[in-house]
Amino acid sequence: MKMTFRWYGSKADPIPLKYVKQIPGMTGLMGLLDKAAGVTWEEDEIKALVDEVHAAGLEFEVVESVNVHEDIKTGLPARDEYIENYIKSIRNLAKYGVKVIIYNFMPVFDWLRTDLARVIPEDGSNSLYFDEKDLGAMGPLEIVKKTAEDSKGFTLPGWEPERLALLEQTLKQYEGMTPDMLRKNYKYFLDAVIPVCEEVGVKMACHPDDPAWPIFGLPRIAHDQEGYDKIVKLHDSPSNTVCLCTGSLGSNPDNDIPAIIRHFGSMNRIGAMHVRNVKYLGHHHFREAAHLSSTGDLDMYEIMKAIYDTCPDTYVRPDHGRMIWEEADGMRQARPGYGLYDRALGAAYLNGLWEAIDKEEKAKK
Ligand code: DNO
């Protein structure tokens, strides 16, 4: 397991890279560039980012949010040009040592919450929160407006201004589209990019729908084991993998996360793991929690054990944290979900679980 950290680059991330390096057991980044969907990640910008990360003593083998243009997802004629750009990005990233590219094929919304800073009554920290009832009352345009206002001036992953400016038009593109139609467009994309990934030694890792069910009547196809089984079969290759986000899939209590990890891990189809905990509050109603099992509803020991048993070499990152230690009241700048402290605590805890599992397993031999 390689413990990694999401980092937005020195211009966009208030967390200095040296702080990331100081988290015990941190080996590298799941980094990203602030690029609009469809735009090629150019060599010079990748090189600058990778050089900076290496200079801080960290690896850069995984990138996130190389976003797929909506015209690819909806199968419009312009998709071929955007796929060409995507292929150039893959080749450029591979040249600088990237081995896994995390992306998603979610229509319009990368992830969605109804509140970015809901106070947790037990300890006064806050976390990302979702209640379908509030969503129904707001509608897509209102929720986007609220999220943009609540984001403290940060660009949130998947909420780039270019994307939001076209929201109404993009929503129209999806009218009448079924999950099967979306899968057909997905296959067209994978058939073009996966052979290139095989050639350059890169894995594509598809992030799940977050939350893990359809919203606003949009077709969503990556929120359970069955959906992912179909995705990995769309183009059968070790380069066509899953980014298994425990908190996204785990927002639906019907998803047995350790079992899903074991299923795809034993098929060698997990490209990366996002490890996050959630607390269920009702039907389609949850908030994010600290990583510790007892503060949420996911069993982190079982999750780490499933990784240990089936995909021990994968990349893991502590996903989303609560806002704590004055991040919550704005005294320290932090992007919602991506503050420093709770993610650092999460990494230390997950590393601790790993050490215990490793010792137990070695003692058995
Ligand atoms: C949200 C993230 C996602 C994820 C993308 C990958 O917090 O987990 O933005 O990185 O869906 O493209």
Short mmCIF file of C-alpha atoms and ligand atoms in Angstrom, two decimals:
data_model
loop_
_atom_site.label_atom_id
_atom_site.label_comp_id
_atom_site.label_asym_id
_atom_site.label_seq_id
_atom_site.Cartn_x
_atom_site.Cartn_y
_atom_site.Cartn_z
CA MET A 1 0.00 0.00 0.00
CA LYS A 2 1.29 3.43 -0.85
CA MET A 3 -0.15 6.20 1.33
CA THR A 4 -0.77 9.35 -0.71
CA PHE A 5 -2.37 12.76 -0.29
CA ARG A 6 -4.51 14.89 -2.54
CA TRP A 7 -2.77 18.16 -3.27
CA TYR A 8 -3.87 20.94 -5.62
CA GLY A 9 -0.53 22.50 -6.53
CA SER A 10 1.28 25.36 -4.83
CA LYS A 11 -0.85 28.08 -6.46
CA ALA A 12 -4.18 26.59 -5.43
CA ASP A 13 -3.51 24.66 -2.24
CA PRO A 14 -2.96 26.49 1.05
CA ILE A 15 -1.20 23.40 2.42
CA PRO A 16 2.58 23.60 1.85
CA LEU A 17 4.01 20.45 0.34
CA LYS A 18 6.50 20.17 3.20
CA TYR A 19 3.55 19.67 5.58
CA VAL A 20 2.39 16.78 3.43
CA LYS A 21 5.86 15.26 3.59
CA GLN A 22 5.79 15.58 7.40
CA ILE A 23 2.74 13.32 7.74
CA PRO A 24 4.18 9.98 8.91
CA GLY A 25 4.25 7.30 6.24
CA MET A 26 3.29 9.63 3.39
CA THR A 27 4.92 8.39 0.17
CA GLY A 28 3.48 10.62 -2.51
CA LEU A 29 0.61 12.53 -4.00
CA MET A 30 -2.60 12.05 -5.79
CA GLY A 31 -2.09 15.41 -7.40
CA LEU A 32 -3.92 17.42 -9.96
CA LEU A 33 -3.77 20.43 -12.22
CA ASP A 34 -6.58 22.90 -12.30
CA LYS A 35 -7.60 22.18 -15.89
CA ALA A 36 -10.94 22.39 -17.64
CA ALA A 37 -12.35 19.14 -19.00
CA GLY A 38 -11.24 18.44 -22.55
CA VAL A 39 -8.01 20.45 -22.38
CA THR A 40 -4.70 18.64 -22.87
CA TRP A 41 -2.36 18.45 -19.85
CA GLU A 42 0.78 19.83 -21.46
CA GLU A 43 4.25 18.47 -20.85
CA ASP A 44 5.76 21.64 -19.43
CA GLU A 45 3.04 22.04 -16.79
CA ILE A 46 3.23 18.38 -15.81
CA LYS A 47 7.01 18.58 -15.57
CA ALA A 48 6.87 21.69 -13.34
CA LEU A 49 4.42 19.98 -10.98
CA VAL A 50 6.28 16.68 -10.87
CA ASP A 51 9.64 18.39 -10.31
CA GLU A 52 8.20 20.36 -7.39
CA VAL A 53 6.76 17.21 -5.81
CA HIS A 54 10.00 15.26 -6.26
CA ALA A 55 11.98 18.13 -4.76
CA ALA A 56 9.81 17.78 -1.65
CA GLY A 57 10.81 14.09 -1.39
CA LEU A 58 7.45 12.75 -2.54
CA GLU A 59 6.37 10.55 -5.45
CA PHE A 60 3.95 11.56 -8.17
CA GLU A 61 2.54 8.36 -9.60
CA VAL A 62 -1.17 9.12 -9.42
CA VAL A 63 -3.15 12.04 -10.84
CA GLU A 64 -6.78 12.83 -10.20
CA SER A 65 -9.55 14.55 -12.04
CA VAL A 66 -8.26 14.36 -15.58
CA ASN A 67 -11.83 15.26 -16.42
CA VAL A 68 -13.74 13.78 -19.32
CA HIS A 69 -15.54 16.35 -21.45
CA GLU A 70 -19.36 16.18 -21.40
CA ASP A 71 -19.37 15.83 -25.22
CA ILE A 72 -17.59 12.49 -24.78
CA LYS A 73 -20.12 11.33 -22.20
CA THR A 74 -23.05 12.43 -24.34
CA GLY A 75 -21.53 11.15 -27.60
CA LEU A 76 -21.54 14.43 -29.55
CA PRO A 77 -19.46 14.72 -32.77
CA ALA A 78 -16.84 16.89 -31.01
CA ARG A 79 -15.98 13.92 -28.81
CA ASP A 80 -13.25 12.66 -31.18
CA GLU A 81 -11.27 15.84 -30.77
CA TYR A 82 -11.64 15.72 -26.98
CA ILE A 83 -10.60 12.07 -26.95
CA GLU A 84 -7.50 13.00 -28.96
CA ASN A 85 -6.67 15.61 -26.32
CA TYR A 86 -7.23 13.05 -23.59
CA ILE A 87 -4.86 10.62 -25.30
CA LYS A 88 -2.20 13.34 -25.51
CA SER A 89 -2.66 13.95 -21.76
CA ILE A 90 -2.21 10.24 -21.03
CA ARG A 91 1.00 10.11 -23.05
CA ASN A 92 2.33 13.29 -21.45
CA LEU A 93 1.53 12.09 -17.91
CA ALA A 94 3.10 8.67 -18.54
CA LYS A 95 6.29 10.36 -19.72
CA TYR A 96 6.69 11.93 -16.26
CA GLY A 97 6.12 8.75 -14.29
CA VAL A 98 2.34 8.74 -13.77
CA LYS A 99 0.97 5.22 -13.43
CA VAL A 100 -2.68 5.80 -12.50
CA ILE A 101 -5.17 8.38 -13.78
CA ILE A 102 -8.29 8.87 -11.68
CA TYR A 103 -11.30 10.21 -13.57
CA ASN A 104 -15.04 9.81 -13.53
CA PHE A 105 -17.82 9.32 -16.05
CA MET A 106 -20.55 11.01 -13.99
CA PRO A 107 -22.94 13.20 -15.93
CA VAL A 108 -22.58 16.89 -15.02
CA PHE A 109 -21.86 16.59 -11.29
CA ASP A 110 -18.59 15.11 -10.05
CA TRP A 111 -19.92 14.91 -6.47
CA LEU A 112 -22.71 16.62 -4.65
CA ARG A 113 -23.48 17.72 -1.11
CA THR A 114 -26.32 19.87 0.20
CA ASP A 115 -24.12 21.44 2.89
CA LEU A 116 -20.34 21.83 2.80
CA ALA A 117 -19.90 22.66 6.48
CA ARG A 118 -22.54 21.02 8.67
CA VAL A 119 -21.56 21.24 12.33
CA ILE A 120 -21.13 17.87 14.01
CA PRO A 121 -22.93 18.34 17.35
CA GLU A 122 -20.74 15.85 19.24
CA ASP A 123 -17.50 17.82 18.85
CA GLY A 124 -18.18 21.14 17.08
CA SER A 125 -16.12 20.25 14.00
CA ASN A 126 -17.88 20.26 10.63
CA SER A 127 -18.09 18.06 7.60
CA LEU A 128 -19.69 17.64 4.20
CA TYR A 129 -23.38 16.70 4.47
CA PHE A 130 -26.11 15.43 2.17
CA ASP A 131 -29.86 15.26 2.60
CA GLU A 132 -31.95 14.37 -0.43
CA LYS A 133 -34.90 16.31 0.97
CA ASP A 134 -32.91 19.56 0.76
CA LEU A 135 -31.77 18.67 -2.72
CA GLY A 136 -35.33 18.19 -3.95
CA ALA A 137 -36.25 21.61 -2.61
CA MET A 138 -33.32 23.27 -4.38
CA GLY A 139 -32.92 21.82 -7.90
CA PRO A 140 -29.65 21.65 -9.85
CA LEU A 141 -29.07 25.35 -10.52
CA GLU A 142 -29.75 26.38 -6.94
CA ILE A 143 -27.53 23.69 -5.45
CA VAL A 144 -24.69 24.73 -7.72
CA LYS A 145 -25.13 28.36 -6.70
CA LYS A 146 -25.15 27.41 -3.01
CA THR A 147 -22.10 25.14 -3.37
CA ALA A 148 -20.16 27.87 -5.17
CA GLU A 149 -21.06 30.35 -2.41
CA ASP A 150 -20.14 27.92 0.35
CA SER A 151 -16.81 26.90 -1.16
CA LYS A 152 -14.87 29.74 0.53
CA GLY A 153 -13.53 30.97 -2.78
CA PHE A 154 -11.79 27.69 -3.60
CA THR A 155 -12.42 25.86 -6.86
CA LEU A 156 -13.75 22.49 -5.79
CA PRO A 157 -12.79 19.39 -7.74
CA GLY A 158 -15.31 18.89 -10.51
CA TRP A 159 -16.81 22.35 -9.98
CA GLU A 160 -14.59 24.28 -12.34
CA PRO A 161 -16.07 27.66 -13.44
CA GLU A 162 -15.99 26.62 -17.11
CA ARG A 163 -18.16 23.63 -16.31
CA LEU A 164 -20.62 25.58 -14.19
CA ALA A 165 -21.04 28.29 -16.82
CA LEU A 166 -22.48 25.70 -19.19
CA LEU A 167 -24.63 23.95 -16.62
CA GLU A 168 -28.06 24.52 -18.16
CA GLN A 169 -26.86 23.53 -21.62
CA THR A 170 -25.10 20.44 -20.22
CA LEU A 171 -28.19 19.31 -18.34
CA LYS A 172 -30.14 19.53 -21.63
CA GLN A 173 -27.55 17.33 -23.38
CA TYR A 174 -28.55 14.51 -21.04
CA GLU A 175 -32.30 14.74 -21.59
CA GLY A 176 -33.61 11.30 -22.56
CA MET A 177 -30.26 9.57 -22.03
CA THR A 178 -30.50 6.12 -20.42
CA PRO A 179 -27.74 4.32 -18.48
CA ASP A 180 -27.24 2.01 -21.49
CA MET A 181 -26.75 4.98 -23.80
CA LEU A 182 -24.19 6.43 -21.37
CA ARG A 183 -22.40 3.06 -21.24
CA LYS A 184 -22.26 2.97 -25.04
CA ASN A 185 -20.50 6.36 -25.06
CA TYR A 186 -18.26 5.16 -22.24
CA LYS A 187 -17.22 2.12 -24.30
CA TYR A 188 -16.38 4.37 -27.25
CA PHE A 189 -14.09 6.37 -24.95
CA LEU A 190 -12.46 3.32 -23.33
CA ASP A 191 -11.91 1.60 -26.70
CA ALA A 192 -9.91 4.67 -27.75
CA VAL A 193 -7.90 5.34 -24.60
CA ILE A 194 -7.25 1.94 -23.02
CA PRO A 195 -4.96 0.63 -25.82
CA VAL A 196 -2.83 3.77 -25.33
CA CYS A 197 -2.77 3.16 -21.57
CA GLU A 198 -1.61 -0.42 -22.16
CA GLU A 199 1.15 0.84 -24.44
CA VAL A 200 2.47 3.42 -21.94
CA GLY A 201 1.83 1.45 -18.73
CA VAL A 202 -0.97 3.53 -17.23
CA LYS A 203 -4.17 2.46 -15.46
CA MET A 204 -7.39 4.42 -15.80
CA ALA A 205 -9.29 4.31 -12.48
CA CYS A 206 -12.96 5.28 -12.54
CA HIS A 207 -14.29 7.15 -9.49
CA PRO A 208 -17.80 6.20 -8.29
CA ASP A 209 -20.94 8.28 -8.38
CA ASP A 210 -21.07 10.41 -5.26
CA PRO A 211 -23.59 10.04 -3.68
CA ALA A 212 -24.08 6.47 -4.84
CA TRP A 213 -27.45 6.74 -6.56
CA PRO A 214 -28.98 8.64 -9.50
CA ILE A 215 -29.73 12.34 -8.92
CA PHE A 216 -31.88 14.85 -10.84
CA GLY A 217 -32.96 12.06 -13.21
CA LEU A 218 -29.44 11.91 -14.72
CA PRO A 219 -28.14 8.51 -15.82
CA ARG A 220 -25.48 7.30 -13.35
CA ILE A 221 -23.74 3.97 -13.82
CA ALA A 222 -20.97 3.65 -11.20
CA HIS A 223 -22.56 3.24 -7.80
CA ASP A 224 -22.51 -0.46 -6.97
CA GLN A 225 -20.68 -3.70 -7.72
CA GLU A 226 -23.03 -4.57 -10.56
CA GLY A 227 -22.48 -1.21 -12.27
CA TYR A 228 -18.69 -1.56 -11.99
CA ASP A 229 -18.83 -5.13 -13.27
CA LYS A 230 -20.35 -3.74 -16.44
CA ILE A 231 -17.72 -0.98 -16.64
CA VAL A 232 -14.73 -3.30 -16.34
CA LYS A 233 -16.25 -5.47 -19.06
CA LEU A 234 -16.78 -2.56 -21.45
CA HIS A 235 -13.12 -2.88 -22.37
CA ASP A 236 -11.52 -5.88 -20.75
CA SER A 237 -8.01 -4.86 -19.77
CA PRO A 238 -5.86 -4.56 -16.63
CA SER A 239 -5.66 -0.85 -17.52
CA ASN A 240 -9.42 -0.43 -17.10
CA THR A 241 -9.74 -0.19 -13.31
CA VAL A 242 -11.78 1.18 -10.43
CA CYS A 243 -10.88 4.04 -8.07
CA LEU A 244 -12.65 2.53 -5.12
CA CYS A 245 -13.90 5.41 -3.02
CA THR A 246 -15.27 3.94 0.20
CA GLY A 247 -17.17 7.10 1.17
CA SER A 248 -18.86 7.56 -2.21
CA LEU A 249 -19.96 3.94 -2.59
CA GLY A 250 -20.48 3.77 1.17
CA SER A 251 -23.06 6.59 1.11
CA ASN A 252 -25.46 3.77 0.24
CA PRO A 253 -25.57 1.30 3.16
CA ASP A 254 -26.57 -1.48 0.73
CA ASN A 255 -23.00 -1.43 -0.63
CA ASP A 256 -20.80 -3.86 1.33
CA ILE A 257 -17.52 -2.01 0.89
CA PRO A 258 -15.03 -4.68 2.10
CA ALA A 259 -16.78 -7.25 -0.16
CA ILE A 260 -16.64 -4.90 -3.15
CA ILE A 261 -12.90 -4.29 -2.52
CA ARG A 262 -12.31 -8.04 -2.35
CA HIS A 263 -14.28 -8.57 -5.57
CA PHE A 264 -12.35 -6.05 -7.69
CA GLY A 265 -9.06 -6.43 -5.80
CA SER A 266 -8.90 -10.14 -6.55
CA MET A 267 -9.59 -9.36 -10.23
CA ASN A 268 -6.63 -6.94 -10.20
CA ARG A 269 -8.98 -4.10 -11.09
CA ILE A 270 -8.38 -1.62 -8.30
CA GLY A 271 -6.19 1.22 -9.58
CA ALA A 272 -6.47 3.36 -6.44
CA MET A 273 -8.39 3.71 -3.17
CA HIS A 274 -9.99 6.77 -1.60
CA VAL A 275 -10.63 5.88 2.05
CA ARG A 276 -13.27 7.94 3.84
CA ASN A 277 -15.91 7.25 6.50
CA VAL A 278 -19.60 8.23 6.50
CA LYS A 279 -22.32 8.43 9.12
CA TYR A 280 -25.82 7.42 8.06
CA LEU A 281 -28.57 9.76 9.22
CA GLY A 282 -31.51 8.31 7.28
CA HIS A 283 -32.57 7.40 3.74
CA HIS A 284 -30.29 9.23 1.26
CA HIS A 285 -29.14 11.29 4.18
CA PHE A 286 -25.59 11.18 5.57
CA ARG A 287 -22.62 13.21 6.64
CA GLU A 288 -18.93 12.52 6.35
CA ALA A 289 -17.11 11.37 9.47
CA ALA A 290 -13.59 11.05 10.84
CA HIS A 291 -11.79 7.98 9.54
CA LEU A 292 -11.93 6.09 12.84
CA SER A 293 -14.46 3.24 12.53
CA SER A 294 -16.28 4.11 15.74
CA THR A 295 -17.11 7.65 14.60
CA GLY A 296 -18.77 6.54 11.35
CA ASP A 297 -20.60 3.56 9.90
CA LEU A 298 -17.84 1.98 7.80
CA ASP A 299 -15.53 -0.62 9.32
CA MET A 300 -12.05 0.67 8.49
CA TYR A 301 -10.31 -2.42 9.82
CA GLU A 302 -12.28 -4.61 7.40
CA ILE A 303 -11.62 -2.15 4.59
CA MET A 304 -7.84 -2.14 5.18
CA LYS A 305 -7.85 -5.92 5.60
CA ALA A 306 -9.62 -6.35 2.25
CA ILE A 307 -6.96 -4.14 0.62
CA TYR A 308 -4.20 -6.08 2.39
CA ASP A 309 -5.59 -9.42 1.22
CA THR A 310 -6.44 -8.58 -2.38
CA CYS A 311 -4.59 -5.49 -3.65
CA PRO A 312 -1.76 -4.78 -1.17
CA ASP A 313 0.29 -2.71 -3.63
CA THR A 314 -2.41 -0.19 -4.44
CA TYR A 315 -2.36 3.56 -3.79
CA VAL A 316 -4.48 4.75 -0.87
CA ARG A 317 -5.36 8.22 0.19
CA PRO A 318 -7.21 9.41 3.25
CA ASP A 319 -10.16 11.03 1.56
CA HIS A 320 -12.10 14.04 2.78
CA GLY A 321 -11.71 15.08 6.38
CA ARG A 322 -13.75 17.10 8.82
CA MET A 323 -12.75 20.69 9.42
CA ILE A 324 -11.07 20.84 12.82
CA TRP A 325 -8.67 22.96 14.84
CA GLU A 326 -9.88 26.33 13.60
CA GLU A 327 -10.20 25.30 9.98
CA ALA A 328 -13.92 25.25 10.73
CA ASP A 329 -14.30 28.90 11.68
CA GLY A 330 -12.21 30.27 8.88
CA MET A 331 -9.13 31.13 10.96
CA ARG A 332 -7.15 28.83 8.77
CA GLN A 333 -7.86 28.58 5.09
CA ALA A 334 -9.08 25.20 3.97
CA ARG A 335 -10.96 23.86 0.98
CA PRO A 336 -14.13 22.10 2.19
CA GLY A 337 -13.33 18.43 2.70
CA TYR A 338 -9.62 18.99 2.07
CA GLY A 339 -8.24 20.53 5.22
CA LEU A 340 -4.88 19.34 6.52
CA TYR A 341 -5.46 17.98 9.98
CA ASP A 342 -8.21 15.42 9.76
CA ARG A 343 -6.72 13.93 6.60
CA ALA A 344 -3.34 13.72 8.34
CA LEU A 345 -4.97 12.01 11.33
CA GLY A 346 -6.75 9.69 8.88
CA ALA A 347 -3.46 8.74 7.20
CA ALA A 348 -1.82 7.99 10.56
CA TYR A 349 -4.78 5.86 11.62
CA LEU A 350 -4.95 3.90 8.36
CA ASN A 351 -1.18 3.32 8.53
CA GLY A 352 -1.66 2.05 12.09
CA LEU A 353 -4.33 -0.39 11.01
CA TRP A 354 -2.04 -1.55 8.23
CA GLU A 355 0.87 -2.16 10.60
CA ALA A 356 -1.34 -4.20 12.92
CA ILE A 357 -2.79 -6.28 10.08
CA ASP A 358 0.68 -6.87 8.64
CA LYS A 359 2.05 -8.05 11.99
CA GLU A 360 -0.92 -10.33 12.58
CA GLU A 361 -0.65 -11.88 9.13
CA LYS A 362 3.12 -12.37 9.35
CA ALA A 363 2.75 -13.98 12.79
CA LYS A 364 0.35 -16.53 11.29
CA LYS A 365 2.96 -17.71 8.76
C1 DNO B 1 -14.07 14.53 -4.66
C2 DNO B 1 -13.13 13.64 -5.38
C3 DNO B 1 -13.50 13.58 -6.83
C4 DNO B 1 -12.65 12.66 -7.66
C5 DNO B 1 -13.02 12.75 -9.12
C6 DNO B 1 -12.12 11.96 -10.02
O1 DNO B 1 -13.81 14.98 -3.61
O2 DNO B 1 -13.01 12.43 -4.80
O3 DNO B 1 -13.40 14.89 -7.33
O4 DNO B 1 -11.32 12.95 -7.52
O5 DNO B 1 -14.33 12.31 -9.30
O6 DNO B 1 -12.30 12.45 -11.29
#
